[in-house]
Every structure is written in C-alpha cells, then in structure tokens.
Amino acid sequence: MPWLILAALLWVGVHVGIAGTALRGAIVARIGEGAFRGAFSALSLLAIVLLVRAWGAAETAPLWFAPNGLRWALALLMLPAFVLFVAAFRRNPTAVGGEVMLGAEATGIQRVTRHPMLWSFALWALVHLLGNGDTAAVVFFGAFLVTALAGMPSIDAKLARRAPEAWARLSATTSILPFGAIAAGRNRLVLREIGWVPVVVGIVAWAAMLHFHRGLFGVPAVLMGS
C-alpha cells in the first residue's frame, strides 16, 4: 500500500501540481511548449505505469460491499461516461491542442459542459471506487477522480491566462457542471449538434464493456440473476 500511495501522489502531483499552474508557465518559458508537452506526456506515462503496477501488487482490505442493485446503478452511470468520452473528440477547446477553437461559439457537447472528457474520467473513477469498496481501489481510483475534478478549474485558469477575451466568451455560455449553463439560461441543448455518433458509439462501447468485463478484468460488472 505505501507504494500505491506514493504512485497516486505522483500522478496527482504531475497533473494538479504542474499542469495549469504557474510552474507550468515557468517550465514552458524555459524549454518551450513542444518540449514541455513531450516531457509531460512521458512523465504522465511513467506515473500511470507505476500506479497500475502498484495497484496490482498492493495489499488491500474491504471497506464496504456494493450490493448488486448499486452495481447496476453504477453500470448505468457508465453509459453517459462513454457518451461524454466519444463526444469530447469533436470541437473541444478544453482538450489538448484545442485552444485554436477557444474563441468559437460553444456548440454540441460544449453546451452541456466544457469538460466532457474529464467528466467521463471522473464518472469512470467514481463508479469503480464505489463498486470496488476496498482500500487499494479508494487510493487508485481516488487519484483519477481527484485529478479529473481538479483538472477542470485548472484548465480553465490556464485558458483564461492565455486568451482572456476568447475565454470570457466561452465561459459566459458554458459551465463546468453538466447542464449548468443550460439551467442558468446561458445556453440551450441542441441535440442535433451532438449528433448520433457519440450516442451510438457510446452505447455500443458500454454494452461491450458490460459483456466483456469479466474476461478483461476478472470480475463481472454486475452479478446477473441477483
């Protein structure tokens, strides 16, 4: 468990302590944006490899046992996570390299939330943290949950520093919280802009994961017949 905690701290530190902070700007000023992205990607890869290996080797103890009713609810919660993940690849100014679209009008999934990719990761982490209910899972999936949730305001702050006028236009009509801007009357839901591809691909991927979860990870997503 100590190695898992250290690996989790490294993962969170790399993404929360560097990305989107003044330290990132200082590093970029010294080595350049391209070199920074290369080094950051390499460090992220190292961190996730260490985290996965430490999780596999860690001793763990149960904290709670998720009843199958909760497991079904968690499985259903993964459906929007898959849809958000797929939708995030289209016209996403908050994604890596998407800054060129920052000044454009928010459309599609951006009307729902300006961080669809991070919300997909946050939902995935929360579902698996609650579904596993052991100490190692809390540390492992908790690291991803913290990174995803903290990453949203961190990315916002980075974009606001880089392009304040374009950021002001985007933030005025979008929100971190899904449907927040729509509920506040600052935007509206336009389903045709999201399109059928994210929904269909998300549903197919979700159904496939339910079916193959035991074969891929050794445990079923839900207990059939319970």
mmCIF file with all atom_site columns, C-alpha atoms in Angstrom:
data_model
loop_
_atom_site.group_PDB
_atom_site.id
_atom_site.type_symbol
_atom_site.label_atom_id
_atom_site.label_alt_id
_atom_site.label_comp_id
_atom_site.label_asym_id
_atom_site.label_entity_id
_atom_site.label_seq_id
_atom_site.pdbx_PDB_ins_code
_atom_site.Cartn_x
_atom_site.Cartn_y
_atom_site.Cartn_z
_atom_site.occupancy
_atom_site.B_iso_or_equiv
_atom_site.pdbx_formal_charge
_atom_site.auth_seq_id
_atom_site.auth_comp_id
_atom_site.auth_asym_id
_atom_site.auth_atom_id
_atom_site.pdbx_PDB_model_num
ATOM 1   C CA . MET A 1 1   ? 0.000   0.000   0.000   1.00 0.00 ? 1   MET A CA 1
ATOM 2   C CA . PRO A 1 2   ? 2.779   2.587   0.657   1.00 0.00 ? 2   PRO A CA 1
ATOM 3   C CA . TRP A 1 3   ? 3.999   2.243   -2.938  1.00 0.00 ? 3   TRP A CA 1
ATOM 4   C CA . LEU A 1 4   ? 0.459   2.664   -4.214  1.00 0.00 ? 4   LEU A CA 1
ATOM 5   C CA . ILE A 1 5   ? 0.012   5.828   -2.159  1.00 0.00 ? 5   ILE A CA 1
ATOM 6   C CA . LEU A 1 6   ? 3.313   7.218   -3.442  1.00 0.00 ? 6   LEU A CA 1
ATOM 7   C CA . ALA A 1 7   ? 2.370   6.401   -7.039  1.00 0.00 ? 7   ALA A CA 1
ATOM 8   C CA . ALA A 1 8   ? -1.033  8.046   -6.560  1.00 0.00 ? 8   ALA A CA 1
ATOM 9   C CA . LEU A 1 9   ? 0.621   11.158  -5.128  1.00 0.00 ? 9   LEU A CA 1
ATOM 10  C CA . LEU A 1 10  ? 2.989   11.261  -8.097  1.00 0.00 ? 10  LEU A CA 1
ATOM 11  C CA . TRP A 1 11  ? 0.088   11.007  -10.551 1.00 0.00 ? 11  TRP A CA 1
ATOM 12  C CA . VAL A 1 12  ? -1.911  13.732  -8.798  1.00 0.00 ? 12  VAL A CA 1
ATOM 13  C CA . GLY A 1 13  ? 1.164   15.898  -8.344  1.00 0.00 ? 13  GLY A CA 1
ATOM 14  C CA . VAL A 1 14  ? 2.070   15.752  -12.021 1.00 0.00 ? 14  VAL A CA 1
ATOM 15  C CA . HIS A 1 15  ? -1.416  16.708  -13.180 1.00 0.00 ? 15  HIS A CA 1
ATOM 16  C CA . VAL A 1 16  ? -2.583  19.034  -10.431 1.00 0.00 ? 16  VAL A CA 1
ATOM 17  C CA . GLY A 1 17  ? 0.740   20.432  -9.258  1.00 0.00 ? 17  GLY A CA 1
ATOM 18  C CA . ILE A 1 18  ? 2.201   21.153  -12.696 1.00 0.00 ? 18  ILE A CA 1
ATOM 19  C CA . ALA A 1 19  ? -0.463  21.355  -15.402 1.00 0.00 ? 19  ALA A CA 1
ATOM 20  C CA . GLY A 1 20  ? -2.424  24.580  -15.301 1.00 0.00 ? 20  GLY A CA 1
ATOM 21  C CA . THR A 1 21  ? -0.225  26.193  -12.647 1.00 0.00 ? 21  THR A CA 1
ATOM 22  C CA . ALA A 1 22  ? 2.362   28.961  -12.676 1.00 0.00 ? 22  ALA A CA 1
ATOM 23  C CA . LEU A 1 23  ? 5.022   26.244  -12.541 1.00 0.00 ? 23  LEU A CA 1
ATOM 24  C CA . ARG A 1 24  ? 3.908   25.067  -15.968 1.00 0.00 ? 24  ARG A CA 1
ATOM 25  C CA . GLY A 1 25  ? 4.339   28.552  -17.357 1.00 0.00 ? 25  GLY A CA 1
ATOM 26  C CA . ALA A 1 26  ? 7.813   28.820  -15.886 1.00 0.00 ? 26  ALA A CA 1
ATOM 27  C CA . ILE A 1 27  ? 8.863   25.495  -17.376 1.00 0.00 ? 27  ILE A CA 1
ATOM 28  C CA . VAL A 1 28  ? 7.401   26.360  -20.786 1.00 0.00 ? 28  VAL A CA 1
ATOM 29  C CA . ALA A 1 29  ? 9.231   29.702  -20.755 1.00 0.00 ? 29  ALA A CA 1
ATOM 30  C CA . ARG A 1 30  ? 12.492  27.836  -20.238 1.00 0.00 ? 30  ARG A CA 1
ATOM 31  C CA . ILE A 1 31  ? 12.153  24.830  -22.576 1.00 0.00 ? 31  ILE A CA 1
ATOM 32  C CA . GLY A 1 32  ? 9.260   25.721  -24.935 1.00 0.00 ? 32  GLY A CA 1
ATOM 33  C CA . GLU A 1 33  ? 5.708   24.409  -25.361 1.00 0.00 ? 33  GLU A CA 1
ATOM 34  C CA . GLY A 1 34  ? 6.630   21.421  -27.548 1.00 0.00 ? 34  GLY A CA 1
ATOM 35  C CA . ALA A 1 35  ? 9.361   20.174  -25.249 1.00 0.00 ? 35  ALA A CA 1
ATOM 36  C CA . PHE A 1 36  ? 7.114   20.638  -22.233 1.00 0.00 ? 36  PHE A CA 1
ATOM 37  C CA . ARG A 1 37  ? 4.301   18.599  -23.780 1.00 0.00 ? 37  ARG A CA 1
ATOM 38  C CA . GLY A 1 38  ? 6.732   15.827  -24.673 1.00 0.00 ? 38  GLY A CA 1
ATOM 39  C CA . ALA A 1 39  ? 8.235   15.717  -21.193 1.00 0.00 ? 39  ALA A CA 1
ATOM 40  C CA . PHE A 1 40  ? 4.814   15.972  -19.554 1.00 0.00 ? 40  PHE A CA 1
ATOM 41  C CA . SER A 1 41  ? 3.476   13.084  -21.651 1.00 0.00 ? 41  SER A CA 1
ATOM 42  C CA . ALA A 1 42  ? 6.487   10.928  -20.761 1.00 0.00 ? 42  ALA A CA 1
ATOM 43  C CA . LEU A 1 43  ? 6.141   11.739  -17.062 1.00 0.00 ? 43  LEU A CA 1
ATOM 44  C CA . SER A 1 44  ? 2.394   11.025  -17.186 1.00 0.00 ? 44  SER A CA 1
ATOM 45  C CA . LEU A 1 45  ? 3.041   7.664   -18.846 1.00 0.00 ? 45  LEU A CA 1
ATOM 46  C CA . LEU A 1 46  ? 5.618   6.772   -16.207 1.00 0.00 ? 46  LEU A CA 1
ATOM 47  C CA . ALA A 1 47  ? 3.249   7.809   -13.427 1.00 0.00 ? 47  ALA A CA 1
ATOM 48  C CA . ILE A 1 48  ? 0.341   5.743   -14.720 1.00 0.00 ? 48  ILE A CA 1
ATOM 49  C CA . VAL A 1 49  ? 2.536   2.671   -15.275 1.00 0.00 ? 49  VAL A CA 1
ATOM 50  C CA . LEU A 1 50  ? 3.808   2.921   -11.705 1.00 0.00 ? 50  LEU A CA 1
ATOM 51  C CA . LEU A 1 51  ? 0.268   3.484   -10.425 1.00 0.00 ? 51  LEU A CA 1
ATOM 52  C CA . VAL A 1 52  ? -1.169  0.445   -12.216 1.00 0.00 ? 52  VAL A CA 1
ATOM 53  C CA . ARG A 1 53  ? 1.709   -1.801  -11.149 1.00 0.00 ? 53  ARG A CA 1
ATOM 54  C CA . ALA A 1 54  ? 1.479   -0.617  -7.555  1.00 0.00 ? 54  ALA A CA 1
ATOM 55  C CA . TRP A 1 55  ? -2.273  -1.216  -7.524  1.00 0.00 ? 55  TRP A CA 1
ATOM 56  C CA . GLY A 1 56  ? -1.817  -4.762  -8.785  1.00 0.00 ? 56  GLY A CA 1
ATOM 57  C CA . ALA A 1 57  ? 0.755   -5.533  -6.087  1.00 0.00 ? 57  ALA A CA 1
ATOM 58  C CA . ALA A 1 58  ? -0.862  -3.684  -3.178  1.00 0.00 ? 58  ALA A CA 1
ATOM 59  C CA . GLU A 1 59  ? -2.363  -5.366  -0.170  1.00 0.00 ? 59  GLU A CA 1
ATOM 60  C CA . THR A 1 60  ? -5.935  -4.287  0.353   1.00 0.00 ? 60  THR A CA 1
ATOM 61  C CA . ALA A 1 61  ? -8.803  -4.595  2.789   1.00 0.00 ? 61  ALA A CA 1
ATOM 62  C CA . PRO A 1 62  ? -12.554 -4.312  2.199   1.00 0.00 ? 62  PRO A CA 1
ATOM 63  C CA . LEU A 1 63  ? -14.287 -1.160  3.391   1.00 0.00 ? 63  LEU A CA 1
ATOM 64  C CA . TRP A 1 64  ? -17.773 -1.919  2.057   1.00 0.00 ? 64  TRP A CA 1
ATOM 65  C CA . PHE A 1 65  ? -19.513 -4.384  -0.256  1.00 0.00 ? 65  PHE A CA 1
ATOM 66  C CA . ALA A 1 66  ? -21.602 -2.886  -3.029  1.00 0.00 ? 66  ALA A CA 1
ATOM 67  C CA . PRO A 1 67  ? -24.986 -4.653  -3.310  1.00 0.00 ? 67  PRO A CA 1
ATOM 68  C CA . ASN A 1 68  ? -25.941 -5.719  -6.808  1.00 0.00 ? 68  ASN A CA 1
ATOM 69  C CA . GLY A 1 69  ? -28.619 -3.025  -7.003  1.00 0.00 ? 69  GLY A CA 1
ATOM 70  C CA . LEU A 1 70  ? -25.925 -0.402  -6.534  1.00 0.00 ? 70  LEU A CA 1
ATOM 71  C CA . ARG A 1 71  ? -23.703 -2.186  -9.044  1.00 0.00 ? 71  ARG A CA 1
ATOM 72  C CA . TRP A 1 72  ? -26.471 -1.948  -11.654 1.00 0.00 ? 72  TRP A CA 1
ATOM 73  C CA . ALA A 1 73  ? -26.887 1.763   -10.907 1.00 0.00 ? 73  ALA A CA 1
ATOM 74  C CA . LEU A 1 74  ? -23.139 2.255   -11.258 1.00 0.00 ? 74  LEU A CA 1
ATOM 75  C CA . ALA A 1 75  ? -23.140 0.293   -14.520 1.00 0.00 ? 75  ALA A CA 1
ATOM 76  C CA . LEU A 1 76  ? -25.854 2.598   -15.872 1.00 0.00 ? 76  LEU A CA 1
ATOM 77  C CA . LEU A 1 77  ? -23.815 5.618   -14.775 1.00 0.00 ? 77  LEU A CA 1
ATOM 78  C CA . MET A 1 78  ? -21.038 4.408   -17.054 1.00 0.00 ? 78  MET A CA 1
ATOM 79  C CA . LEU A 1 79  ? -23.279 4.946   -20.092 1.00 0.00 ? 79  LEU A CA 1
ATOM 80  C CA . PRO A 1 80  ? -23.083 8.771   -20.015 1.00 0.00 ? 80  PRO A CA 1
ATOM 81  C CA . ALA A 1 81  ? -19.364 8.416   -19.284 1.00 0.00 ? 81  ALA A CA 1
ATOM 82  C CA . PHE A 1 82  ? -18.884 6.581   -22.588 1.00 0.00 ? 82  PHE A CA 1
ATOM 83  C CA . VAL A 1 83  ? -21.048 9.087   -24.478 1.00 0.00 ? 83  VAL A CA 1
ATOM 84  C CA . LEU A 1 84  ? -19.150 12.034  -22.995 1.00 0.00 ? 84  LEU A CA 1
ATOM 85  C CA . PHE A 1 85  ? -15.834 10.414  -23.860 1.00 0.00 ? 85  PHE A CA 1
ATOM 86  C CA . VAL A 1 86  ? -16.761 9.963   -27.518 1.00 0.00 ? 86  VAL A CA 1
ATOM 87  C CA . ALA A 1 87  ? -18.380 13.398  -27.793 1.00 0.00 ? 87  ALA A CA 1
ATOM 88  C CA . ALA A 1 88  ? -15.265 15.052  -26.358 1.00 0.00 ? 88  ALA A CA 1
ATOM 89  C CA . PHE A 1 89  ? -13.302 14.392  -29.551 1.00 0.00 ? 89  PHE A CA 1
ATOM 90  C CA . ARG A 1 90  ? -15.370 16.867  -31.583 1.00 0.00 ? 90  ARG A CA 1
ATOM 91  C CA . ARG A 1 91  ? -14.841 20.655  -31.360 1.00 0.00 ? 91  ARG A CA 1
ATOM 92  C CA . ASN A 1 92  ? -13.416 20.649  -27.848 1.00 0.00 ? 92  ASN A CA 1
ATOM 93  C CA . PRO A 1 93  ? -11.470 23.824  -26.942 1.00 0.00 ? 93  PRO A CA 1
ATOM 94  C CA . THR A 1 94  ? -10.555 22.460  -23.499 1.00 0.00 ? 94  THR A CA 1
ATOM 95  C CA . ALA A 1 95  ? -8.815  19.385  -24.937 1.00 0.00 ? 95  ALA A CA 1
ATOM 96  C CA . VAL A 1 96  ? -5.082  19.220  -25.582 1.00 0.00 ? 96  VAL A CA 1
ATOM 97  C CA . GLY A 1 97  ? -4.434  21.175  -28.770 1.00 0.00 ? 97  GLY A CA 1
ATOM 98  C CA . GLY A 1 98  ? -7.994  22.507  -28.858 1.00 0.00 ? 98  GLY A CA 1
ATOM 99  C CA . GLU A 1 99  ? -7.058  26.054  -27.908 1.00 0.00 ? 99  GLU A CA 1
ATOM 100 C CA . VAL A 1 100 ? -7.412  27.134  -31.559 1.00 0.00 ? 100 VAL A CA 1
ATOM 101 C CA . MET A 1 101 ? -11.191 26.738  -31.144 1.00 0.00 ? 101 MET A CA 1
ATOM 102 C CA . LEU A 1 102 ? -11.321 28.769  -27.958 1.00 0.00 ? 102 LEU A CA 1
ATOM 103 C CA . GLY A 1 103 ? -12.921 31.846  -29.486 1.00 0.00 ? 103 GLY A CA 1
ATOM 104 C CA . ALA A 1 104 ? -15.591 29.915  -31.418 1.00 0.00 ? 104 ALA A CA 1
ATOM 105 C CA . GLU A 1 105 ? -19.199 29.673  -30.302 1.00 0.00 ? 105 GLU A CA 1
ATOM 106 C CA . ALA A 1 106 ? -19.859 26.768  -27.941 1.00 0.00 ? 106 ALA A CA 1
ATOM 107 C CA . THR A 1 107 ? -21.709 24.006  -29.762 1.00 0.00 ? 107 THR A CA 1
ATOM 108 C CA . GLY A 1 108 ? -22.575 20.345  -29.282 1.00 0.00 ? 108 GLY A CA 1
ATOM 109 C CA . ILE A 1 109 ? -21.443 18.767  -26.051 1.00 0.00 ? 109 ILE A CA 1
ATOM 110 C CA . GLN A 1 110 ? -19.781 22.059  -25.052 1.00 0.00 ? 110 GLN A CA 1
ATOM 111 C CA . ARG A 1 111 ? -23.264 23.426  -24.423 1.00 0.00 ? 111 ARG A CA 1
ATOM 112 C CA . VAL A 1 112 ? -23.665 20.686  -21.788 1.00 0.00 ? 112 VAL A CA 1
ATOM 113 C CA . THR A 1 113 ? -20.207 21.002  -20.211 1.00 0.00 ? 113 THR A CA 1
ATOM 114 C CA . ARG A 1 114 ? -16.932 22.462  -21.383 1.00 0.00 ? 114 ARG A CA 1
ATOM 115 C CA . HIS A 1 115 ? -15.057 19.484  -19.907 1.00 0.00 ? 115 HIS A CA 1
ATOM 116 C CA . PRO A 1 116 ? -16.712 16.354  -21.372 1.00 0.00 ? 116 PRO A CA 1
ATOM 117 C CA . MET A 1 117 ? -13.508 14.297  -21.380 1.00 0.00 ? 117 MET A CA 1
ATOM 118 C CA . LEU A 1 118 ? -12.674 14.991  -17.747 1.00 0.00 ? 118 LEU A CA 1
ATOM 119 C CA . TRP A 1 119 ? -16.262 14.293  -16.699 1.00 0.00 ? 119 TRP A CA 1
ATOM 120 C CA . SER A 1 120 ? -16.071 10.913  -18.452 1.00 0.00 ? 120 SER A CA 1
ATOM 121 C CA . PHE A 1 121 ? -12.914 10.121  -16.448 1.00 0.00 ? 121 PHE A CA 1
ATOM 122 C CA . ALA A 1 122 ? -14.486 11.403  -13.222 1.00 0.00 ? 122 ALA A CA 1
ATOM 123 C CA . LEU A 1 123 ? -17.572 9.216   -13.679 1.00 0.00 ? 123 LEU A CA 1
ATOM 124 C CA . TRP A 1 124 ? -15.418 6.192   -14.520 1.00 0.00 ? 124 TRP A CA 1
ATOM 125 C CA . ALA A 1 125 ? -13.290 6.707   -11.408 1.00 0.00 ? 125 ALA A CA 1
ATOM 126 C CA . LEU A 1 126 ? -16.279 7.289   -9.121  1.00 0.00 ? 126 LEU A CA 1
ATOM 127 C CA . VAL A 1 127 ? -18.130 4.222   -10.432 1.00 0.00 ? 127 VAL A CA 1
ATOM 128 C CA . HIS A 1 128 ? -15.142 1.942   -9.857  1.00 0.00 ? 128 HIS A CA 1
ATOM 129 C CA . LEU A 1 129 ? -14.272 3.438   -6.478  1.00 0.00 ? 129 LEU A CA 1
ATOM 130 C CA . LEU A 1 130 ? -17.803 2.830   -5.197  1.00 0.00 ? 130 LEU A CA 1
ATOM 131 C CA . GLY A 1 131 ? -18.133 -0.533  -6.897  1.00 0.00 ? 131 GLY A CA 1
ATOM 132 C CA . ASN A 1 132 ? -14.885 -1.990  -5.534  1.00 0.00 ? 132 ASN A CA 1
ATOM 133 C CA . GLY A 1 133 ? -15.051 -0.660  -1.982  1.00 0.00 ? 133 GLY A CA 1
ATOM 134 C CA . ASP A 1 134 ? -11.557 -1.667  -0.820  1.00 0.00 ? 134 ASP A CA 1
ATOM 135 C CA . THR A 1 135 ? -8.637  0.401   0.384   1.00 0.00 ? 135 THR A CA 1
ATOM 136 C CA . ALA A 1 136 ? -6.469  -0.079  -2.704  1.00 0.00 ? 136 ALA A CA 1
ATOM 137 C CA . ALA A 1 137 ? -9.353  0.883   -5.001  1.00 0.00 ? 137 ALA A CA 1
ATOM 138 C CA . VAL A 1 138 ? -10.020 4.024   -2.978  1.00 0.00 ? 138 VAL A CA 1
ATOM 139 C CA . VAL A 1 139 ? -6.420  5.136   -3.463  1.00 0.00 ? 139 VAL A CA 1
ATOM 140 C CA . PHE A 1 140 ? -6.159  4.048   -7.110  1.00 0.00 ? 140 PHE A CA 1
ATOM 141 C CA . PHE A 1 141 ? -9.471  5.332   -8.448  1.00 0.00 ? 141 PHE A CA 1
ATOM 142 C CA . GLY A 1 142 ? -9.449  8.227   -5.988  1.00 0.00 ? 142 GLY A CA 1
ATOM 143 C CA . ALA A 1 143 ? -6.269  9.500   -7.637  1.00 0.00 ? 143 ALA A CA 1
ATOM 144 C CA . PHE A 1 144 ? -8.015  9.624   -11.021 1.00 0.00 ? 144 PHE A CA 1
ATOM 145 C CA . LEU A 1 145 ? -11.139 11.185  -9.522  1.00 0.00 ? 145 LEU A CA 1
ATOM 146 C CA . VAL A 1 146 ? -9.161  13.954  -7.819  1.00 0.00 ? 146 VAL A CA 1
ATOM 147 C CA . THR A 1 147 ? -7.159  14.585  -10.987 1.00 0.00 ? 147 THR A CA 1
ATOM 148 C CA . ALA A 1 148 ? -10.256 14.818  -13.176 1.00 0.00 ? 148 ALA A CA 1
ATOM 149 C CA . LEU A 1 149 ? -12.198 17.099  -10.847 1.00 0.00 ? 149 LEU A CA 1
ATOM 150 C CA . ALA A 1 150 ? -9.237  19.342  -10.037 1.00 0.00 ? 150 ALA A CA 1
ATOM 151 C CA . GLY A 1 151 ? -8.225  19.426  -13.682 1.00 0.00 ? 151 GLY A CA 1
ATOM 152 C CA . MET A 1 152 ? -11.358 21.275  -14.755 1.00 0.00 ? 152 MET A CA 1
ATOM 153 C CA . PRO A 1 153 ? -10.745 24.569  -12.923 1.00 0.00 ? 153 PRO A CA 1
ATOM 154 C CA . SER A 1 154 ? -7.026  24.137  -13.597 1.00 0.00 ? 154 SER A CA 1
ATOM 155 C CA . ILE A 1 155 ? -7.594  24.041  -17.373 1.00 0.00 ? 155 ILE A CA 1
ATOM 156 C CA . ASP A 1 156 ? -9.990  26.970  -17.097 1.00 0.00 ? 156 ASP A CA 1
ATOM 157 C CA . ALA A 1 157 ? -7.347  29.036  -15.321 1.00 0.00 ? 157 ALA A CA 1
ATOM 158 C CA . LYS A 1 158 ? -4.735  28.156  -17.950 1.00 0.00 ? 158 LYS A CA 1
ATOM 159 C CA . LEU A 1 159 ? -7.019  29.171  -20.825 1.00 0.00 ? 159 LEU A CA 1
ATOM 160 C CA . ALA A 1 160 ? -8.029  32.373  -19.064 1.00 0.00 ? 160 ALA A CA 1
ATOM 161 C CA . ARG A 1 161 ? -4.366  33.376  -18.780 1.00 0.00 ? 161 ARG A CA 1
ATOM 162 C CA . ARG A 1 162 ? -3.578  32.500  -22.390 1.00 0.00 ? 162 ARG A CA 1
ATOM 163 C CA . ALA A 1 163 ? -6.545  34.140  -24.120 1.00 0.00 ? 163 ALA A CA 1
ATOM 164 C CA . PRO A 1 164 ? -8.624  36.214  -21.698 1.00 0.00 ? 164 PRO A CA 1
ATOM 165 C CA . GLU A 1 165 ? -11.035 37.648  -24.271 1.00 0.00 ? 165 GLU A CA 1
ATOM 166 C CA . ALA A 1 166 ? -11.754 34.342  -26.001 1.00 0.00 ? 166 ALA A CA 1
ATOM 167 C CA . TRP A 1 167 ? -12.020 32.623  -22.625 1.00 0.00 ? 167 TRP A CA 1
ATOM 168 C CA . ALA A 1 168 ? -14.537 35.210  -21.436 1.00 0.00 ? 168 ALA A CA 1
ATOM 169 C CA . ARG A 1 169 ? -16.764 34.420  -24.427 1.00 0.00 ? 169 ARG A CA 1
ATOM 170 C CA . LEU A 1 170 ? -16.555 30.676  -23.826 1.00 0.00 ? 170 LEU A CA 1
ATOM 171 C CA . SER A 1 171 ? -17.100 30.801  -20.069 1.00 0.00 ? 171 SER A CA 1
ATOM 172 C CA . ALA A 1 172 ? -20.085 33.121  -20.464 1.00 0.00 ? 172 ALA A CA 1
ATOM 173 C CA . THR A 1 173 ? -22.080 30.431  -22.252 1.00 0.00 ? 173 THR A CA 1
ATOM 174 C CA . THR A 1 174 ? -20.659 27.205  -20.798 1.00 0.00 ? 174 THR A CA 1
ATOM 175 C CA . SER A 1 175 ? -20.148 25.589  -17.414 1.00 0.00 ? 175 SER A CA 1
ATOM 176 C CA . ILE A 1 176 ? -18.051 23.003  -15.648 1.00 0.00 ? 176 ILE A CA 1
ATOM 177 C CA . LEU A 1 177 ? -21.121 21.372  -14.112 1.00 0.00 ? 177 LEU A CA 1
ATOM 178 C CA . PRO A 1 178 ? -23.057 19.423  -16.747 1.00 0.00 ? 178 PRO A CA 1
ATOM 179 C CA . PHE A 1 179 ? -26.186 21.345  -17.827 1.00 0.00 ? 179 PHE A CA 1
ATOM 180 C CA . GLY A 1 180 ? -25.205 24.215  -15.501 1.00 0.00 ? 180 GLY A CA 1
ATOM 181 C CA . ALA A 1 181 ? -25.169 26.890  -18.216 1.00 0.00 ? 181 ALA A CA 1
ATOM 182 C CA . ILE A 1 182 ? -28.384 25.491  -19.720 1.00 0.00 ? 182 ILE A CA 1
ATOM 183 C CA . ALA A 1 183 ? -30.154 25.529  -16.348 1.00 0.00 ? 183 ALA A CA 1
ATOM 184 C CA . ALA A 1 184 ? -28.965 29.115  -15.785 1.00 0.00 ? 184 ALA A CA 1
ATOM 185 C CA . GLY A 1 185 ? -30.386 30.222  -19.144 1.00 0.00 ? 185 GLY A CA 1
ATOM 186 C CA . ARG A 1 186 ? -26.954 30.998  -20.611 1.00 0.00 ? 186 ARG A CA 1
ATOM 187 C CA . ASN A 1 187 ? -27.203 28.276  -23.258 1.00 0.00 ? 187 ASN A CA 1
ATOM 188 C CA . ARG A 1 188 ? -29.575 25.665  -24.660 1.00 0.00 ? 188 ARG A CA 1
ATOM 189 C CA . LEU A 1 189 ? -29.435 21.994  -25.508 1.00 0.00 ? 189 LEU A CA 1
ATOM 190 C CA . VAL A 1 190 ? -29.148 21.285  -29.241 1.00 0.00 ? 190 VAL A CA 1
ATOM 191 C CA . LEU A 1 191 ? -29.150 17.521  -29.711 1.00 0.00 ? 191 LEU A CA 1
ATOM 192 C CA . ARG A 1 192 ? -28.512 17.631  -33.459 1.00 0.00 ? 192 ARG A CA 1
ATOM 193 C CA . GLU A 1 193 ? -25.163 19.325  -32.798 1.00 0.00 ? 193 GLU A CA 1
ATOM 194 C CA . ILE A 1 194 ? -24.076 16.442  -30.599 1.00 0.00 ? 194 ILE A CA 1
ATOM 195 C CA . GLY A 1 195 ? -25.174 14.034  -33.309 1.00 0.00 ? 195 GLY A CA 1
ATOM 196 C CA . TRP A 1 196 ? -25.914 10.336  -33.285 1.00 0.00 ? 196 TRP A CA 1
ATOM 197 C CA . VAL A 1 197 ? -22.307 9.100   -33.474 1.00 0.00 ? 197 VAL A CA 1
ATOM 198 C CA . PRO A 1 198 ? -21.325 9.761   -29.813 1.00 0.00 ? 198 PRO A CA 1
ATOM 199 C CA . VAL A 1 199 ? -24.609 8.254   -28.608 1.00 0.00 ? 199 VAL A CA 1
ATOM 200 C CA . VAL A 1 200 ? -24.469 5.117   -30.752 1.00 0.00 ? 200 VAL A CA 1
ATOM 201 C CA . VAL A 1 201 ? -20.741 4.524   -30.289 1.00 0.00 ? 201 VAL A CA 1
ATOM 202 C CA . GLY A 1 202 ? -21.095 5.207   -26.562 1.00 0.00 ? 202 GLY A CA 1
ATOM 203 C CA . ILE A 1 203 ? -23.945 2.715   -26.185 1.00 0.00 ? 203 ILE A CA 1
ATOM 204 C CA . VAL A 1 204 ? -22.114 0.027   -28.178 1.00 0.00 ? 204 VAL A CA 1
ATOM 205 C CA . ALA A 1 205 ? -18.905 0.532   -26.182 1.00 0.00 ? 205 ALA A CA 1
ATOM 206 C CA . TRP A 1 206 ? -20.860 0.477   -22.907 1.00 0.00 ? 206 TRP A CA 1
ATOM 207 C CA . ALA A 1 207 ? -22.691 -2.743  -23.824 1.00 0.00 ? 207 ALA A CA 1
ATOM 208 C CA . ALA A 1 208 ? -19.452 -4.366  -24.980 1.00 0.00 ? 208 ALA A CA 1
ATOM 209 C CA . MET A 1 209 ? -17.716 -3.455  -21.725 1.00 0.00 ? 209 MET A CA 1
ATOM 210 C CA . LEU A 1 210 ? -20.573 -4.926  -19.680 1.00 0.00 ? 210 LEU A CA 1
ATOM 211 C CA . HIS A 1 211 ? -20.321 -8.138  -21.677 1.00 0.00 ? 211 HIS A CA 1
ATOM 212 C CA . PHE A 1 212 ? -16.535 -8.494  -21.694 1.00 0.00 ? 212 PHE A CA 1
ATOM 213 C CA . HIS A 1 213 ? -15.748 -7.009  -18.271 1.00 0.00 ? 213 HIS A CA 1
ATOM 214 C CA . ARG A 1 214 ? -15.213 -10.387 -16.602 1.00 0.00 ? 214 ARG A CA 1
ATOM 215 C CA . GLY A 1 215 ? -12.945 -11.619 -19.390 1.00 0.00 ? 215 GLY A CA 1
ATOM 216 C CA . LEU A 1 216 ? -10.874 -8.434  -19.449 1.00 0.00 ? 216 LEU A CA 1
ATOM 217 C CA . PHE A 1 217 ? -10.581 -7.713  -15.723 1.00 0.00 ? 217 PHE A CA 1
ATOM 218 C CA . GLY A 1 218 ? -11.518 -10.951 -13.967 1.00 0.00 ? 218 GLY A CA 1
ATOM 219 C CA . VAL A 1 219 ? -14.706 -9.661  -12.322 1.00 0.00 ? 219 VAL A CA 1
ATOM 220 C CA . PRO A 1 220 ? -18.186 -9.065  -13.752 1.00 0.00 ? 220 PRO A CA 1
ATOM 221 C CA . ALA A 1 221 ? -19.537 -5.537  -13.894 1.00 0.00 ? 221 ALA A CA 1
ATOM 222 C CA . VAL A 1 222 ? -22.777 -6.802  -12.352 1.00 0.00 ? 222 VAL A CA 1
ATOM 223 C CA . LEU A 1 223 ? -23.925 -10.121 -10.957 1.00 0.00 ? 223 LEU A CA 1
ATOM 224 C CA . MET A 1 224 ? -26.508 -11.492 -13.351 1.00 0.00 ? 224 MET A CA 1
ATOM 225 C CA . GLY A 1 225 ? -29.556 -13.074 -11.816 1.00 0.00 ? 225 GLY A CA 1
ATOM 226 C CA . SER A 1 226 ? -29.092 -11.419 -8.407  1.00 0.00 ? 226 SER A CA 1
#
